[in-house]
Coordinates of C-alpha atoms and ligand atoms in Angstrom, one line a residue:
X1 CA 18.5 10.8 5.3
X2 CA 16.6 13.0 2.9
X3 CA 16.0 16.7 3.4
X4 CA 12.3 16.3 4.4
X5 CA 11.4 17.2 8.0
X6 CA 8.3 15.4 9.3
X7 CA 9.1 16.1 13.0
X8 CA 5.9 16.4 14.9
X9 CA 3.9 14.6 12.2
X10 CA 2.1 11.3 13.0
X11 CA 0.7 8.6 10.8
X12 CA -0.5 5.1 10.3
X13 CA 1.1 2.5 8.1
X14 CA -0.8 -0.7 7.2
X15 CA 0.9 -3.6 5.5
X16 CA 4.1 -4.5 7.2
X17 CA 4.5 -8.3 7.2
X18 CA 8.3 -8.5 7.3
X19 CA 11.4 -6.5 6.5
X20 CA 10.9 -7.1 2.7
X21 CA 7.4 -5.4 2.8
X22 CA 7.1 -2.2 0.8
X23 CA 5.3 -0.8 3.9
X24 CA 8.4 -1.5 6.0
X25 CA 10.6 0.5 3.6
X26 CA 8.1 3.3 3.9
X27 CA 8.0 3.1 7.7
X28 CA 11.8 3.3 7.8
X29 CA 12.1 6.4 5.7
X30 CA 9.2 8.2 7.3
X31 CA 10.5 7.5 10.7
X32 CA 14.0 8.7 9.7
X33 CA 12.3 11.9 8.5
X34 CA 11.0 12.4 12.1
X35 CA 7.5 11.1 11.8
X36 CA 5.9 9.1 14.7
X37 CA 4.2 6.0 13.4
X38 CA 1.5 3.5 14.2
X39 CA 2.2 0.2 12.4
X40 CA -0.4 -2.5 12.1
X41 CA -0.2 -6.2 11.8
X42 CA -2.8 -8.6 10.4
X43 CA -3.4 -11.5 12.8
X44 CA -1.4 -12.8 15.8
X45 CA 0.9 -14.8 13.4
X46 CA 2.6 -11.5 12.4
X47 CA 2.4 -9.7 15.8
X48 CA 5.9 -10.7 17.0
X49 CA 7.7 -9.9 13.8
X50 CA 6.1 -6.5 13.3
X51 CA 6.6 -5.6 17.0
X52 CA 10.3 -6.5 16.7
X53 CA 10.7 -4.3 13.6
X54 CA 8.7 -1.4 15.2
X55 CA 11.1 -1.6 18.1
X56 CA 13.8 -0.2 15.9
X57 CA 11.8 2.9 15.2
X58 CA 11.5 5.9 17.6
X59 CA 8.2 5.8 19.6
X60 CA 6.3 3.6 17.2
X61 CA 2.9 2.1 18.2
X62 CA 2.0 -1.5 17.1
X63 CA -1.7 -2.3 16.8
X64 CA -3.7 -5.2 15.2
X65 CA -5.8 -4.5 12.2
X66 CA -7.4 -7.0 9.9
X67 CA -9.0 -4.9 7.2
X68 CA -11.9 -7.3 6.9
X69 CA -13.0 -6.6 10.5
X70 CA -14.8 -3.3 11.0
X71 CA -14.4 -3.5 14.8
X72 CA -10.6 -3.9 14.5
X73 CA -10.5 -0.9 12.2
X74 CA -12.6 1.2 14.6
X75 CA -10.4 0.1 17.6
X76 CA -7.2 1.0 15.6
X77 CA -8.3 4.5 15.1
X78 CA -9.6 4.9 18.6
X79 CA -6.2 3.9 20.0
X80 CA -4.3 6.0 17.5
X81 CA -6.5 9.0 18.4
X82 CA -5.9 8.5 22.1
X83 CA -2.1 8.2 21.6
X84 CA -1.5 10.7 18.8
X85 CA -4.4 13.1 18.9
X86 CA -4.3 13.7 15.2
X87 CA -2.5 12.2 12.2
X88 CA -1.3 13.7 8.9
X89 CA -0.9 10.6 6.8
X90 CA -2.2 7.0 6.3
X91 CA -0.4 4.5 4.1
X92 CA -2.5 1.6 2.8
X93 CA -0.1 -1.1 1.5
X94 CA -2.2 -4.2 1.7
X95 CA -3.6 -6.7 -0.8
X96 CA -4.7 -10.3 -0.8
X97 CA -6.0 -12.9 -3.2
X98 CA -6.4 -16.6 -2.8
X99 CA -3.5 -18.4 -4.3
X100 CA -5.8 -20.6 -6.5
X101 CA -7.3 -17.5 -8.1
X102 CA -3.8 -16.4 -9.1
X103 CA -2.9 -19.7 -10.7
X104 CA -6.0 -20.8 -12.7
X105 CA -7.5 -19.1 -15.8
X106 CA -9.0 -15.7 -14.8
X107 CA -12.5 -16.8 -16.0
X108 CA -12.5 -19.5 -13.3
X109 CA -12.1 -17.1 -10.5
X110 CA -14.7 -18.1 -7.9
X111 CA -17.4 -15.8 -6.5
X112 CA -15.8 -16.0 -3.0
X113 CA -12.3 -15.5 -4.2
X114 CA -13.4 -12.5 -6.2
X115 CA -15.1 -11.0 -3.2
X116 CA -12.1 -11.6 -0.9
X117 CA -9.6 -10.1 -3.3
X118 CA -11.7 -7.0 -3.9
X119 CA -12.7 -6.6 -0.3
X120 CA -9.1 -6.7 1.1
X121 CA -7.3 -5.1 -1.8
X122 CA -9.7 -2.4 -2.8
X123 CA -12.8 -1.9 -0.5
X124 CA -10.6 -1.7 2.6
X125 CA -9.3 1.8 1.5
X126 CA -12.8 3.3 2.0
X127 CA -13.3 2.7 5.8
X128 CA -9.6 3.4 6.4
X129 CA -9.9 6.8 4.7
X130 CA -13.2 7.5 6.5
X131 CA -11.6 6.9 9.9
X132 CA -8.3 8.6 9.0
X133 CA -10.2 11.8 7.9
X134 CA -11.6 12.2 11.4
X135 CA -8.0 12.4 12.8
X136 CA -6.7 14.5 9.9
X137 CA -7.9 17.7 11.5
X138 CA -5.2 19.8 9.7
X139 CA -5.6 18.0 6.3
X140 CA -3.6 15.0 5.4
X141 CA -2.2 12.6 2.9
X142 CA -3.4 9.0 2.0
X143 CA -1.1 6.8 0.0
X144 CA -2.1 3.4 -1.4
X145 CA -0.1 0.9 -3.5
X146 CA -1.1 -0.3 -7.0
X147 CA 0.3 -2.1 -10.0
X148 CA 0.1 -1.7 -13.7
X149 CA -2.0 -4.9 -14.0
X150 CA -4.9 -2.4 -13.3
X151 CA -4.6 -1.3 -16.9
X152 CA -3.0 -4.1 -18.8
X153 CA -3.0 -7.9 -18.7
X154 CA -0.2 -9.5 -16.7
X155 CA -0.4 -13.3 -16.7
X156 CA -0.8 -14.5 -13.2
X157 CA -2.3 -11.3 -11.8
X158 CA -5.9 -12.3 -12.6
X159 CA -8.3 -10.9 -10.0
X160 CA -5.6 -8.8 -8.5
X161 CA -5.5 -6.7 -11.7
X162 CA -9.3 -6.2 -11.3
X163 CA -8.8 -5.2 -7.7
X164 CA -6.1 -2.7 -8.6
X165 CA -8.4 -1.2 -11.3
X166 CA -11.1 -0.7 -8.6
X167 CA -8.5 0.7 -6.1
X168 CA -7.3 3.3 -8.6
X169 CA -10.8 4.4 -9.3
X170 CA -11.4 4.8 -5.6
X171 CA -8.3 7.0 -5.4
X172 CA -9.9 9.5 -7.8
X173 CA -13.3 9.3 -6.1
X174 CA -11.8 9.8 -2.6
X175 CA -9.6 12.6 -3.7
X176 CA -12.6 14.4 -5.1
X177 CA -14.7 13.7 -1.9
X178 CA -12.0 14.8 0.6
X179 CA -10.3 17.6 -1.2
X180 CA -12.4 20.3 0.6
X181 CA -10.7 19.1 3.8
X182 CA -7.3 19.3 2.3
X183 CA -7.0 15.5 2.5
X184 CA -5.0 14.3 -0.5
X185 CA -5.4 10.7 -1.9
X186 CA -2.8 9.2 -4.2
X187 CA -1.5 5.9 -5.3
X188 CA 2.0 4.7 -6.2
X189 CA 2.1 2.2 -9.1
X190 CA 5.3 0.3 -8.4
X191 CA 7.3 -2.0 -10.6
X192 CA 8.0 -5.5 -9.3
X193 CA 9.6 -5.8 -5.9
X194 CA 10.5 -9.1 -4.2
X195 CA 8.1 -9.4 -1.3
X196 CA 5.9 -12.1 0.3
X197 CA 2.9 -11.2 -1.8
X198 CA 4.9 -11.0 -5.0
X199 CA 6.0 -14.6 -4.5
X200 CA 2.4 -15.7 -4.9
X201 CA 2.4 -14.5 -8.5
X202 CA 3.3 -17.2 -11.0
X203 CA 6.2 -16.3 -13.3
X204 CA 7.1 -13.3 -11.1
X205 CA 10.9 -13.7 -11.7
X206 CA 10.5 -13.8 -15.5
X207 CA 8.3 -10.8 -15.3
X208 CA 10.9 -8.9 -13.3
X209 CA 13.5 -9.8 -15.9
X210 CA 11.2 -8.6 -18.6
X211 CA 10.6 -5.3 -16.8
X212 CA 14.3 -4.6 -16.5
X213 CA 14.8 -5.3 -20.2
X214 CA 12.0 -3.1 -21.4
X215 CA 12.0 -0.2 -18.9
X216 CA 13.6 3.0 -20.2
X217 CA 16.0 3.0 -17.1
X218 CA 17.0 -0.6 -18.1
X219 CA 16.6 -1.9 -14.6
X220 CA 14.2 -2.9 -11.9
X221 CA 13.2 -0.4 -9.2
X222 CA 14.5 -0.6 -5.6
X223 CA 12.0 -0.7 -2.8
X224 CA 13.7 2.5 -1.4
X225 CA 12.5 4.3 -4.5
X226 CA 8.9 3.5 -3.6
X227 CA 9.6 4.6 -0.1
X228 CA 11.1 7.9 -1.2
X229 CA 8.0 8.6 -3.3
X230 CA 5.8 7.9 -0.2
X231 CA 7.9 10.3 1.8
X232 CA 7.3 12.9 -0.9
X233 CA 3.5 12.2 -0.9
X234 CA 3.3 12.3 2.9
X235 CA 5.1 15.6 3.0
X236 CA 4.2 19.2 2.1
X237 CA 6.4 18.9 -1.0
X238 CA 3.5 17.2 -2.8
X239 CA 0.8 19.7 -1.5
X240 CA -0.7 20.2 -5.0
X241 CA -1.0 16.6 -5.9
X242 CA -4.2 14.5 -5.3
X243 CA -6.1 11.8 -7.2
X244 CA -2.9 10.8 -9.0
X245 CA -1.3 7.4 -9.8
X246 CA 2.4 8.0 -9.6
X247 CA 4.5 5.4 -11.5
X248 CA 7.7 4.2 -9.8
X249 CA 8.6 1.6 -12.3
X250 CA 11.7 2.8 -14.1
X251 CA 9.4 4.1 -16.8
X252 CA 8.1 0.6 -17.8
X253 CA 4.5 1.9 -18.2
X254 CA 5.3 4.1 -21.2
X255 CA 6.7 1.3 -23.4
X256 CA 4.6 -0.5 -26.0
X257 CA 7.3 -3.1 -26.9
Ligands
NAD301 P1 3.7 -7.9 1.5 O1 3.2 -9.3 1.5 O2 4.9 -7.6 2.3 O3 2.5 -6.9 2.1 C1 1.1 -7.2 1.9 C2 0.4 -6.9 3.2 O4 -1.0 -7.0 3.1 C3 0.9 -7.8 4.4 O5 1.4 -7.0 5.4 C4 -0.4 -8.5 4.8 O6 -0.4 -8.7 6.2 C5 -1.4 -7.4 4.4 N1 -2.7 -8.0 4.4 C6 -3.2 -9.0 3.7 N2 -4.5 -9.2 4.0 C7 -4.8 -8.3 5.0 C8 -6.0 -8.0 5.8 N3 -7.1 -8.7 5.7 N4 -5.9 -7.0 6.7 C9 -4.8 -6.3 6.8 N5 -3.7 -6.5 6.1 C10 -3.7 -7.5 5.2 O7 3.8 -7.5 0.0 P2 4.1 -6.0 -0.7 O8 4.6 -6.4 -2.0 O9 4.8 -5.2 0.2 O10 2.6 -5.5 -0.9 C11 2.2 -4.2 -0.5 C12 1.3 -3.5 -1.5 O11 2.1 -3.2 -2.6 C13 0.2 -4.4 -2.0 O12 -1.0 -3.6 -2.2 C14 0.7 -4.9 -3.4 O13 -0.3 -5.2 -4.3 C15 1.4 -3.6 -3.8 N6 2.4 -3.8 -4.9 C16 3.4 -4.7 -4.8 C17 4.3 -4.8 -5.8 C18 5.4 -5.9 -5.8 O14 6.0 -6.2 -6.8 N7 5.7 -6.4 -4.6 C19 4.2 -4.0 -7.0 C20 3.2 -3.1 -7.0 C21 2.3 -3.0 -6.0

């Protein structure tokens, strides 16, 4: 338990697939801090697992949301509005690329694969922020998840690096657009964490080893360290921060060799 009190605060977290998801670590810590949560799942295949996990949190709602479906997004916010009235944070922890586009040379990324990766991993932030803003009547905080492949070449990240570059630019544009409503938009750039999505990246284990060797802190990060940063960003402790990419990567990003 950390000394941050989010009692009376409500928010939405997208991106729980299982108990290894970064979104689940965030949900756990935000719930422990007293926040009431709406968790979403993508597709019926994940419904049971997310519902079971949400059952361990106090008063959590569980709702479907496929980020490629505008109607599902609208329904999500209608239902959250009815249940919560307002919200003070929204966590976007979702990404997707076709496996074949993460395993072949980048230049061979197909048109459709490029569109899918960018739509789910980057574009989706826009409608989600637009809808969130209507419920953030007292201001609010939006947190999304990125990776350093937005800036540098990581073998195997391919189109996902392109999507993260777009996502980070969106963070700056949205922060500028919504600042007058005291809605803050930030991203956490995390070091490698073992999750379902990470398993789709070729050579992920080697990359993790390399991170630990190179990072100033000489180790990999723990998922709880990402969650603690989300807690900070969703709380008033970070009231002066918007449009930022906050690195939770044991310092890896500062190193040249
Ligand atoms: P994860 O597989 O647990 O989570 C990815 C989530 O995206 C899943 O819940 C999945 O259902 C959701 N998703 C995919 N397509 C969707 C769609 N159409 N609509 C709604 N949701 C959809 O993996 P994770 O590692 O926890 O990933 C969460 C975020 O963190 C991603 O943005 C990822 O790129 C980012 N990230 C991960 C790492 C890492 O090493 N794991 C590092 C930096 C950033």
